[in-house]
Amino acid sequence: MVSQLVVRGGVPLSGEITVRGAKNFVSKSMVASLLTKETSVLRNVPQIRDVTVVSELLGLHGVAVNYQPEAGTVEITPGDIHLPHDPHEVNALAGSSRIPILFAGPLLHRLGEAYIPDLGGCHIGSRPVDFHLRVLEEFGAKRVQEEAGMHLVAPKGLRAKPVRLPYPSVGATEQTLLTAVMAEGVTELSNAAVEPEIMDLIAVLQKMGAIISVDTDRVIRVEGVDELVGYSHTSLPDRIEAGSWAAAALATGGDIFVRGAEQQSMTSFLNLFRKVGGKFDVRDHGIRFWHPGGALQSVSFETDVHPGFMTDWQQPLVVALTQAEGMSIVHETVYENRFGFTEALRDMGANIQTYRECLGGHECRFGQRNFYHSAVIQGPTPLRATDIVVPDLRGGFSHLIAALAAEGESRVSGVDIIDRGYEKFLDKLQALGADVTPLDD
């Protein structure tokens, strides 16, 4: 596995790459297959480490997984499942993923018990599992803390309860859906997340036999059923990866056709991309993104839950904003510590200041909690090459964009983190003409 890249920047990225299924959907739909004994088939599956991790976690539970990376398909047959024989194997895998908490609902339905390890993931802000556990306990689960994890049991099965989320959390919405579909009774989930990846998960669950309705006021109603069947489904494309490559085209002065990108799920990104000065052309099989020449324009925006501007688009776009004329203001309202990646950009010459105050259109939940969750970017500032250590998945790809835009030679370490969510990113960089050299450990 490649852990370091030498990047010689200053070369516009140009050409065509393809994005496949969404990281934030594919792994969740794989977990949903646990709700039945029948075989499920998922298509448009990307070659990312999260898919490998979930496949191996399923295998530890006795699930037969036939993953064909090049074809982009995974066939899952749960059959007679069981808890892992060695919990330490689960812990070893869970260090690179937060997905195991979503195993809880399906396993409680199938086995009446579940083992959940301590969870890893990117350190971009608080993503506590307390609410996940509270939902499971309200549905009838009981937990016992064990070494490096916890054991959950549901001796009397799971029964539906009204659930109101304090914030439209994607993970908490997924947890509730996967728990409610076979719980006894009707679950009314209020203040739910309605991201495209959530709606695609609902589509999968409906194919399996679930009864789910979605209202316009973020209320999802789930009528529990006794049995579910296997599904056959093609994943929606990864809008985060598509936006990341679009930002790379803008930052490097390039021209990239992103095959597989879809307009509908990227509406808020496309609007802001155009305001900054980028050009795009929506085609039948993808979207072309390019820098038209001339000056980029500064903007002010804030991240938000769907249909707002997605937090995962913020970091790569900030790199492009270092090249825009004037002062840009970004207010992060989803993750409180997402601006940690800007330290490396400042080392490269970017003029970025972060603030505790809410610098957006309204105060957010972080405004009184002493988090640096707003940023002011003054540009344009030439970026200079430097050595960078990747902090997290999205920040890491953003650092790659910065290195590609900078003059000189940068060494970027820890790039194996990027494999979690960007399929064959090194091959794609090289296909776009990037001057990069991989270095193994």
Short mmCIF file of N, CA and C in Angstrom, two decimals, residues 72-233:
data_model
loop_
_atom_site.label_atom_id
_atom_site.label_comp_id
_atom_site.label_asym_id
_atom_site.label_seq_id
_atom_site.Cartn_x
_atom_site.Cartn_y
_atom_site.Cartn_z
N GLY A 72 -17.09 -4.19 -10.05
CA GLY A 72 -17.86 -3.28 -9.22
C GLY A 72 -19.12 -3.90 -8.67
N THR A 73 -19.08 -5.19 -8.33
CA THR A 73 -20.25 -5.87 -7.77
C THR A 73 -19.87 -6.58 -6.47
N VAL A 74 -20.84 -6.69 -5.60
CA VAL A 74 -20.67 -7.50 -4.40
C VAL A 74 -21.96 -8.28 -4.17
N GLU A 75 -21.80 -9.58 -3.95
CA GLU A 75 -22.93 -10.49 -3.69
C GLU A 75 -22.81 -10.98 -2.26
N ILE A 76 -23.86 -10.79 -1.50
CA ILE A 76 -23.82 -11.07 -0.06
C ILE A 76 -24.91 -12.06 0.31
N THR A 77 -24.51 -13.17 0.94
CA THR A 77 -25.46 -14.19 1.38
C THR A 77 -25.27 -14.42 2.87
N PRO A 78 -26.14 -13.84 3.73
CA PRO A 78 -25.97 -13.99 5.18
C PRO A 78 -26.22 -15.40 5.68
N GLY A 79 -27.26 -16.10 5.16
CA GLY A 79 -27.52 -17.46 5.61
C GLY A 79 -27.61 -17.56 7.12
N ASP A 80 -26.89 -18.53 7.70
CA ASP A 80 -26.86 -18.73 9.16
C ASP A 80 -25.67 -17.97 9.73
N ILE A 81 -25.94 -16.81 10.30
CA ILE A 81 -24.87 -15.97 10.80
C ILE A 81 -24.62 -16.23 12.29
N HIS A 82 -23.53 -15.68 12.80
CA HIS A 82 -23.16 -15.85 14.20
C HIS A 82 -22.31 -14.66 14.63
N LEU A 83 -22.11 -14.50 15.91
CA LEU A 83 -21.19 -13.48 16.40
C LEU A 83 -19.76 -13.91 16.09
N PRO A 84 -18.85 -12.97 15.95
CA PRO A 84 -17.45 -13.33 15.67
C PRO A 84 -16.89 -14.24 16.76
N HIS A 85 -16.11 -15.23 16.36
CA HIS A 85 -15.51 -16.15 17.33
C HIS A 85 -14.45 -15.44 18.17
N ASP A 86 -13.77 -14.48 17.58
CA ASP A 86 -12.72 -13.76 18.28
C ASP A 86 -12.99 -12.26 18.17
N PRO A 87 -13.51 -11.62 19.23
CA PRO A 87 -13.81 -10.19 19.17
C PRO A 87 -12.61 -9.32 18.82
N HIS A 88 -11.41 -9.80 19.13
CA HIS A 88 -10.21 -9.00 18.84
C HIS A 88 -10.04 -8.79 17.34
N GLU A 89 -10.52 -9.75 16.53
CA GLU A 89 -10.45 -9.57 15.07
C GLU A 89 -11.36 -8.42 14.63
N VAL A 90 -12.51 -8.31 15.27
CA VAL A 90 -13.42 -7.21 14.96
C VAL A 90 -12.78 -5.88 15.35
N ASN A 91 -12.15 -5.86 16.52
CA ASN A 91 -11.51 -4.63 16.98
C ASN A 91 -10.42 -4.18 16.01
N ALA A 92 -9.67 -5.13 15.47
CA ALA A 92 -8.59 -4.79 14.55
C ALA A 92 -9.13 -4.12 13.29
N LEU A 93 -10.28 -4.59 12.81
CA LEU A 93 -10.88 -3.99 11.63
C LEU A 93 -11.55 -2.67 11.94
N ALA A 94 -12.18 -2.59 13.11
CA ALA A 94 -12.96 -1.41 13.45
C ALA A 94 -12.10 -0.17 13.63
N GLY A 95 -10.81 -0.35 13.82
CA GLY A 95 -9.95 0.80 14.00
C GLY A 95 -9.95 1.74 12.81
N SER A 96 -10.34 1.26 11.64
CA SER A 96 -10.34 2.10 10.45
C SER A 96 -11.75 2.44 9.97
N SER A 97 -12.75 2.16 10.77
CA SER A 97 -14.12 2.41 10.31
C SER A 97 -15.06 2.56 11.49
N ARG A 98 -16.09 3.40 11.30
CA ARG A 98 -17.13 3.55 12.31
C ARG A 98 -18.38 2.75 11.95
N ILE A 99 -18.32 1.97 10.90
CA ILE A 99 -19.49 1.25 10.42
C ILE A 99 -20.00 0.18 11.38
N PRO A 100 -19.17 -0.44 12.26
CA PRO A 100 -19.68 -1.55 13.07
C PRO A 100 -20.88 -1.20 13.96
N ILE A 101 -21.04 0.05 14.36
CA ILE A 101 -22.18 0.39 15.20
C ILE A 101 -23.49 0.12 14.47
N LEU A 102 -23.48 0.21 13.13
CA LEU A 102 -24.70 -0.03 12.36
C LEU A 102 -25.03 -1.50 12.24
N PHE A 103 -24.11 -2.38 12.61
CA PHE A 103 -24.39 -3.81 12.63
C PHE A 103 -25.39 -4.16 13.74
N ALA A 104 -25.51 -3.28 14.75
CA ALA A 104 -26.25 -3.63 15.96
C ALA A 104 -27.71 -4.00 15.69
N GLY A 105 -28.45 -3.12 15.01
CA GLY A 105 -29.87 -3.39 14.77
C GLY A 105 -30.12 -4.68 14.01
N PRO A 106 -29.49 -4.85 12.83
CA PRO A 106 -29.69 -6.11 12.10
C PRO A 106 -29.29 -7.35 12.89
N LEU A 107 -28.18 -7.30 13.63
CA LEU A 107 -27.76 -8.47 14.40
C LEU A 107 -28.74 -8.77 15.54
N LEU A 108 -29.25 -7.73 16.18
CA LEU A 108 -30.24 -7.95 17.25
C LEU A 108 -31.50 -8.59 16.70
N HIS A 109 -31.89 -8.21 15.49
CA HIS A 109 -33.06 -8.85 14.87
C HIS A 109 -32.77 -10.30 14.50
N ARG A 110 -31.60 -10.57 13.96
CA ARG A 110 -31.28 -11.91 13.48
C ARG A 110 -30.84 -12.86 14.59
N LEU A 111 -30.05 -12.35 15.54
CA LEU A 111 -29.44 -13.22 16.55
C LEU A 111 -29.94 -12.94 17.97
N GLY A 112 -30.51 -11.78 18.18
CA GLY A 112 -30.89 -11.38 19.53
C GLY A 112 -29.73 -10.82 20.32
N GLU A 113 -28.57 -10.67 19.69
CA GLU A 113 -27.39 -10.12 20.36
C GLU A 113 -26.41 -9.56 19.33
N ALA A 114 -25.50 -8.71 19.81
CA ALA A 114 -24.50 -8.12 18.92
C ALA A 114 -23.30 -7.70 19.75
N TYR A 115 -22.13 -7.76 19.13
CA TYR A 115 -20.90 -7.24 19.75
C TYR A 115 -20.44 -6.05 18.94
N ILE A 116 -20.25 -4.92 19.61
CA ILE A 116 -19.84 -3.69 18.94
C ILE A 116 -18.50 -3.25 19.52
N PRO A 117 -17.46 -3.14 18.69
CA PRO A 117 -16.14 -2.73 19.18
C PRO A 117 -16.07 -1.22 19.39
N ASP A 118 -15.02 -0.77 20.05
CA ASP A 118 -14.74 0.66 20.07
C ASP A 118 -14.50 1.12 18.64
N LEU A 119 -14.88 2.35 18.36
CA LEU A 119 -14.94 2.79 16.97
C LEU A 119 -13.85 3.78 16.61
N GLY A 120 -13.42 3.71 15.34
CA GLY A 120 -12.41 4.62 14.83
C GLY A 120 -13.03 5.66 13.93
N GLY A 121 -12.35 5.97 12.83
CA GLY A 121 -12.84 6.98 11.89
C GLY A 121 -11.99 8.23 11.92
N CYS A 122 -12.34 9.20 11.08
CA CYS A 122 -11.58 10.43 10.96
C CYS A 122 -11.88 11.36 12.14
N HIS A 123 -10.86 12.07 12.61
CA HIS A 123 -11.00 12.96 13.76
C HIS A 123 -11.29 14.38 13.27
N ILE A 124 -12.53 14.60 12.85
CA ILE A 124 -12.93 15.91 12.32
C ILE A 124 -13.96 16.56 13.21
N GLY A 125 -14.31 15.92 14.30
CA GLY A 125 -15.32 16.46 15.20
C GLY A 125 -16.00 15.34 15.94
N SER A 126 -16.89 15.73 16.85
CA SER A 126 -17.57 14.76 17.69
C SER A 126 -18.60 13.98 16.89
N ARG A 127 -18.46 12.66 16.87
CA ARG A 127 -19.47 11.80 16.27
C ARG A 127 -19.80 10.71 17.28
N PRO A 128 -20.42 11.11 18.41
CA PRO A 128 -20.62 10.17 19.49
C PRO A 128 -21.62 9.08 19.13
N VAL A 129 -21.44 7.91 19.74
CA VAL A 129 -22.36 6.80 19.51
C VAL A 129 -23.43 6.73 20.59
N ASP A 130 -23.42 7.69 21.53
CA ASP A 130 -24.39 7.67 22.62
C ASP A 130 -25.82 7.63 22.09
N PHE A 131 -26.09 8.44 21.07
CA PHE A 131 -27.46 8.47 20.56
C PHE A 131 -27.82 7.15 19.89
N HIS A 132 -26.88 6.55 19.18
CA HIS A 132 -27.11 5.24 18.59
C HIS A 132 -27.54 4.24 19.67
N LEU A 133 -26.78 4.24 20.75
CA LEU A 133 -27.06 3.30 21.83
C LEU A 133 -28.38 3.60 22.52
N ARG A 134 -28.69 4.89 22.65
CA ARG A 134 -29.95 5.25 23.29
C ARG A 134 -31.14 4.76 22.45
N VAL A 135 -31.05 4.90 21.14
CA VAL A 135 -32.11 4.39 20.26
C VAL A 135 -32.27 2.88 20.44
N LEU A 136 -31.14 2.17 20.42
CA LEU A 136 -31.20 0.71 20.57
C LEU A 136 -31.81 0.31 21.91
N GLU A 137 -31.45 1.04 22.96
CA GLU A 137 -31.99 0.71 24.29
C GLU A 137 -33.48 1.03 24.38
N GLU A 138 -33.91 2.12 23.77
CA GLU A 138 -35.33 2.43 23.78
C GLU A 138 -36.14 1.41 23.00
N PHE A 139 -35.51 0.80 22.00
CA PHE A 139 -36.19 -0.25 21.24
C PHE A 139 -36.16 -1.59 21.97
N GLY A 140 -35.46 -1.68 23.10
CA GLY A 140 -35.48 -2.90 23.90
C GLY A 140 -34.16 -3.59 24.08
N ALA A 141 -33.07 -3.03 23.56
CA ALA A 141 -31.76 -3.66 23.72
C ALA A 141 -31.17 -3.32 25.08
N LYS A 142 -30.36 -4.22 25.59
CA LYS A 142 -29.62 -3.99 26.82
C LYS A 142 -28.14 -4.18 26.51
N ARG A 143 -27.29 -3.39 27.19
CA ARG A 143 -25.87 -3.44 26.88
C ARG A 143 -25.03 -3.72 28.12
N VAL A 144 -23.91 -4.38 27.85
CA VAL A 144 -22.93 -4.66 28.89
C VAL A 144 -21.57 -4.26 28.33
N GLN A 145 -20.89 -3.35 29.01
CA GLN A 145 -19.58 -2.91 28.53
C GLN A 145 -18.56 -4.01 28.76
N GLU A 146 -17.78 -4.30 27.72
CA GLU A 146 -16.73 -5.29 27.80
C GLU A 146 -15.40 -4.64 27.40
N GLU A 147 -14.35 -5.40 27.51
CA GLU A 147 -13.04 -4.88 27.14
C GLU A 147 -13.02 -4.49 25.67
N ALA A 148 -12.74 -3.20 25.40
CA ALA A 148 -12.62 -2.68 24.04
C ALA A 148 -13.90 -2.81 23.23
N GLY A 149 -15.05 -2.89 23.88
CA GLY A 149 -16.30 -2.98 23.14
C GLY A 149 -17.49 -3.19 24.07
N MET A 150 -18.62 -3.54 23.47
CA MET A 150 -19.81 -3.80 24.29
C MET A 150 -20.64 -4.91 23.67
N HIS A 151 -21.36 -5.60 24.55
CA HIS A 151 -22.24 -6.69 24.15
C HIS A 151 -23.67 -6.21 24.31
N LEU A 152 -24.47 -6.31 23.24
CA LEU A 152 -25.88 -5.92 23.26
C LEU A 152 -26.74 -7.15 23.15
N VAL A 153 -27.85 -7.18 23.90
CA VAL A 153 -28.80 -8.29 23.81
C VAL A 153 -30.21 -7.71 23.74
N ALA A 154 -31.10 -8.46 23.11
CA ALA A 154 -32.52 -8.08 23.02
C ALA A 154 -33.35 -9.34 23.24
N PRO A 155 -33.44 -9.79 24.50
CA PRO A 155 -34.10 -11.07 24.79
C PRO A 155 -35.57 -11.10 24.42
N LYS A 156 -36.22 -9.94 24.39
CA LYS A 156 -37.65 -9.89 24.06
C LYS A 156 -37.89 -9.26 22.69
N GLY A 157 -36.87 -9.17 21.89
CA GLY A 157 -37.02 -8.54 20.58
C GLY A 157 -37.01 -7.03 20.68
N LEU A 158 -37.13 -6.37 19.54
CA LEU A 158 -37.12 -4.90 19.48
C LEU A 158 -38.51 -4.38 19.15
N ARG A 159 -38.92 -3.33 19.87
CA ARG A 159 -40.23 -2.72 19.67
C ARG A 159 -40.06 -1.24 19.31
N ALA A 160 -40.90 -0.79 18.38
CA ALA A 160 -40.79 0.57 17.87
C ALA A 160 -41.05 1.61 18.96
N LYS A 161 -40.33 2.71 18.84
CA LYS A 161 -40.51 3.85 19.73
C LYS A 161 -40.39 5.14 18.89
N PRO A 162 -41.08 6.21 19.28
CA PRO A 162 -40.88 7.49 18.58
C PRO A 162 -39.44 7.96 18.81
N VAL A 163 -38.81 8.48 17.77
CA VAL A 163 -37.43 8.94 17.87
C VAL A 163 -37.37 10.36 17.30
N ARG A 164 -36.82 11.27 18.09
CA ARG A 164 -36.57 12.62 17.59
C ARG A 164 -35.09 12.92 17.72
N LEU A 165 -34.46 13.21 16.59
CA LEU A 165 -33.03 13.50 16.61
C LEU A 165 -32.80 14.96 17.01
N PRO A 166 -31.83 15.22 17.88
CA PRO A 166 -31.52 16.60 18.24
C PRO A 166 -30.89 17.37 17.08
N TYR A 167 -30.34 16.62 16.11
CA TYR A 167 -29.72 17.18 14.92
C TYR A 167 -29.91 16.16 13.80
N PRO A 168 -30.12 16.59 12.55
CA PRO A 168 -30.36 15.62 11.47
C PRO A 168 -29.11 14.81 11.12
N SER A 169 -28.68 13.98 12.04
CA SER A 169 -27.47 13.18 11.87
C SER A 169 -27.70 12.04 10.88
N VAL A 170 -26.78 11.91 9.93
CA VAL A 170 -26.87 10.82 8.95
C VAL A 170 -26.73 9.47 9.65
N GLY A 171 -25.70 9.33 10.50
CA GLY A 171 -25.47 8.06 11.17
C GLY A 171 -26.63 7.65 12.06
N ALA A 172 -27.19 8.59 12.83
CA ALA A 172 -28.31 8.26 13.71
C ALA A 172 -29.55 7.91 12.91
N THR A 173 -29.74 8.57 11.76
CA THR A 173 -30.88 8.22 10.89
C THR A 173 -30.73 6.81 10.35
N GLU A 174 -29.52 6.48 9.90
CA GLU A 174 -29.26 5.11 9.40
C GLU A 174 -29.49 4.08 10.49
N GLN A 175 -29.01 4.37 11.69
CA GLN A 175 -29.20 3.43 12.80
C GLN A 175 -30.68 3.18 13.07
N THR A 176 -31.45 4.25 13.09
CA THR A 176 -32.88 4.11 13.36
C THR A 176 -33.57 3.32 12.26
N LEU A 177 -33.24 3.59 11.01
CA LEU A 177 -33.86 2.87 9.90
C LEU A 177 -33.56 1.37 9.97
N LEU A 178 -32.28 1.03 10.16
CA LEU A 178 -31.87 -0.38 10.19
C LEU A 178 -32.45 -1.11 11.39
N THR A 179 -32.79 -0.37 12.46
CA THR A 179 -33.38 -0.99 13.65
C THR A 179 -34.89 -1.07 13.53
N ALA A 180 -35.50 -0.05 12.92
CA ALA A 180 -36.96 0.06 12.90
C ALA A 180 -37.64 -0.86 11.90
N VAL A 181 -36.96 -1.25 10.82
CA VAL A 181 -37.64 -1.95 9.72
C VAL A 181 -38.24 -3.28 10.16
N MET A 182 -37.65 -3.93 11.19
CA MET A 182 -38.19 -5.21 11.66
C MET A 182 -38.62 -5.14 13.12
N ALA A 183 -38.69 -3.92 13.67
CA ALA A 183 -39.18 -3.77 15.04
C ALA A 183 -40.70 -3.85 15.06
N GLU A 184 -41.24 -4.31 16.15
CA GLU A 184 -42.68 -4.43 16.28
C GLU A 184 -43.31 -3.05 16.43
N GLY A 185 -44.26 -2.70 15.54
CA GLY A 185 -44.93 -1.42 15.64
C GLY A 185 -44.46 -0.42 14.59
N VAL A 186 -44.86 0.84 14.78
CA VAL A 186 -44.55 1.91 13.83
C VAL A 186 -43.59 2.90 14.49
N THR A 187 -42.49 3.17 13.83
CA THR A 187 -41.51 4.14 14.31
C THR A 187 -41.69 5.46 13.56
N GLU A 188 -41.84 6.55 14.31
CA GLU A 188 -41.86 7.87 13.70
C GLU A 188 -40.55 8.56 14.05
N LEU A 189 -39.75 8.79 13.04
CA LEU A 189 -38.43 9.40 13.21
C LEU A 189 -38.53 10.87 12.79
N SER A 190 -38.34 11.79 13.75
CA SER A 190 -38.44 13.22 13.48
C SER A 190 -37.06 13.86 13.39
N ASN A 191 -36.99 14.93 12.61
CA ASN A 191 -35.73 15.66 12.38
C ASN A 191 -34.67 14.75 11.78
N ALA A 192 -35.10 13.92 10.85
CA ALA A 192 -34.21 12.94 10.23
C ALA A 192 -33.35 13.58 9.14
N ALA A 193 -32.21 12.97 8.87
CA ALA A 193 -31.39 13.34 7.71
C ALA A 193 -32.06 12.82 6.45
N VAL A 194 -31.99 13.61 5.38
CA VAL A 194 -32.63 13.21 4.12
C VAL A 194 -31.64 13.30 2.95
N GLU A 195 -30.35 13.08 3.25
CA GLU A 195 -29.34 13.10 2.20
C GLU A 195 -29.67 12.09 1.09
N PRO A 196 -29.17 12.30 -0.13
CA PRO A 196 -29.41 11.33 -1.20
C PRO A 196 -29.00 9.91 -0.83
N GLU A 197 -27.91 9.78 -0.04
CA GLU A 197 -27.47 8.44 0.37
C GLU A 197 -28.48 7.78 1.31
N ILE A 198 -29.16 8.59 2.14
CA ILE A 198 -30.22 8.07 3.00
C ILE A 198 -31.40 7.60 2.15
N MET A 199 -31.76 8.39 1.16
CA MET A 199 -32.89 8.02 0.30
C MET A 199 -32.58 6.75 -0.49
N ASP A 200 -31.32 6.56 -0.87
CA ASP A 200 -30.96 5.34 -1.59
C ASP A 200 -31.00 4.13 -0.64
N LEU A 201 -30.63 4.34 0.63
CA LEU A 201 -30.75 3.26 1.61
C LEU A 201 -32.21 2.90 1.82
N ILE A 202 -33.08 3.90 1.88
CA ILE A 202 -34.51 3.64 2.00
C ILE A 202 -35.01 2.85 0.80
N ALA A 203 -34.51 3.18 -0.40
CA ALA A 203 -34.91 2.44 -1.60
C ALA A 203 -34.50 0.97 -1.49
N VAL A 204 -33.30 0.71 -0.97
CA VAL A 204 -32.85 -0.67 -0.77
C VAL A 204 -33.75 -1.39 0.22
N LEU A 205 -34.04 -0.74 1.34
CA LEU A 205 -34.88 -1.37 2.36
C LEU A 205 -36.28 -1.63 1.84
N GLN A 206 -36.80 -0.72 1.01
CA GLN A 206 -38.12 -0.95 0.42
C GLN A 206 -38.09 -2.15 -0.53
N LYS A 207 -37.01 -2.28 -1.30
CA LYS A 207 -36.87 -3.46 -2.16
C LYS A 207 -36.87 -4.75 -1.33
N MET A 208 -36.34 -4.67 -0.11
CA MET A 208 -36.27 -5.84 0.75
C MET A 208 -37.61 -6.18 1.41
N GLY A 209 -38.58 -5.27 1.30
CA GLY A 209 -39.90 -5.52 1.87
C GLY A 209 -40.29 -4.58 2.99
N ALA A 210 -39.45 -3.58 3.29
CA ALA A 210 -39.77 -2.62 4.34
C ALA A 210 -40.87 -1.67 3.88
N ILE A 211 -41.58 -1.10 4.85
CA ILE A 211 -42.63 -0.11 4.58
C ILE A 211 -42.18 1.20 5.21
N ILE A 212 -41.75 2.14 4.36
CA ILE A 212 -41.15 3.39 4.83
C ILE A 212 -41.74 4.55 4.03
N SER A 213 -42.18 5.58 4.73
CA SER A 213 -42.66 6.79 4.08
C SER A 213 -41.86 7.99 4.57
N VAL A 214 -41.63 8.95 3.67
CA VAL A 214 -40.84 10.13 3.99
C VAL A 214 -41.69 11.37 3.75
N ASP A 215 -41.88 12.18 4.81
CA ASP A 215 -42.63 13.42 4.69
C ASP A 215 -41.70 14.57 4.36
N THR A 216 -42.29 15.72 4.01
CA THR A 216 -41.48 16.88 3.62
C THR A 216 -40.87 17.60 4.82
N ASP A 217 -41.30 17.27 6.04
CA ASP A 217 -40.82 17.98 7.23
C ASP A 217 -39.79 17.16 8.00
N ARG A 218 -39.00 16.36 7.30
CA ARG A 218 -37.95 15.53 7.90
C ARG A 218 -38.51 14.48 8.85
N VAL A 219 -39.70 14.00 8.57
CA VAL A 219 -40.29 12.92 9.36
C VAL A 219 -40.32 11.66 8.50
N ILE A 220 -39.75 10.59 9.02
CA ILE A 220 -39.75 9.29 8.34
C ILE A 220 -40.54 8.31 9.20
N ARG A 221 -41.50 7.62 8.59
CA ARG A 221 -42.31 6.63 9.31
C ARG A 221 -41.98 5.23 8.80
N VAL A 222 -41.72 4.34 9.71
CA VAL A 222 -41.34 2.97 9.37
C VAL A 222 -42.30 2.01 10.05
N GLU A 223 -42.99 1.20 9.25
CA GLU A 223 -43.86 0.15 9.79
C GLU A 223 -43.07 -1.15 9.83
N GLY A 224 -42.87 -1.67 11.03
CA GLY A 224 -42.07 -2.88 11.16
C GLY A 224 -42.71 -4.08 10.48
N VAL A 225 -41.90 -4.92 9.85
CA VAL A 225 -42.37 -6.14 9.20
C VAL A 225 -41.65 -7.34 9.81
N ASP A 226 -42.20 -8.52 9.59
CA ASP A 226 -41.66 -9.73 10.20
C ASP A 226 -40.48 -10.31 9.43
N GLU A 227 -40.44 -10.04 8.14
CA GLU A 227 -39.43 -10.70 7.31
C GLU A 227 -39.03 -9.81 6.16
N LEU A 228 -37.76 -9.89 5.80
CA LEU A 228 -37.25 -9.15 4.65
C LEU A 228 -36.56 -10.11 3.68
N VAL A 229 -36.44 -9.67 2.43
CA VAL A 229 -35.84 -10.51 1.39
C VAL A 229 -34.59 -9.84 0.85
N GLY A 230 -33.87 -10.55 -0.01
CA GLY A 230 -32.68 -9.99 -0.62
C GLY A 230 -33.01 -8.89 -1.61
N TYR A 231 -32.01 -8.10 -1.97
CA TYR A 231 -32.22 -7.01 -2.92
C TYR A 231 -31.22 -7.08 -4.06
N SER A 232 -31.56 -6.38 -5.14
CA SER A 232 -30.65 -6.15 -6.26
C SER A 232 -30.70 -4.66 -6.54
N HIS A 233 -29.52 -3.99 -6.47
CA HIS A 233 -29.55 -2.53 -6.50
C HIS A 233 -28.25 -1.99 -7.09
#
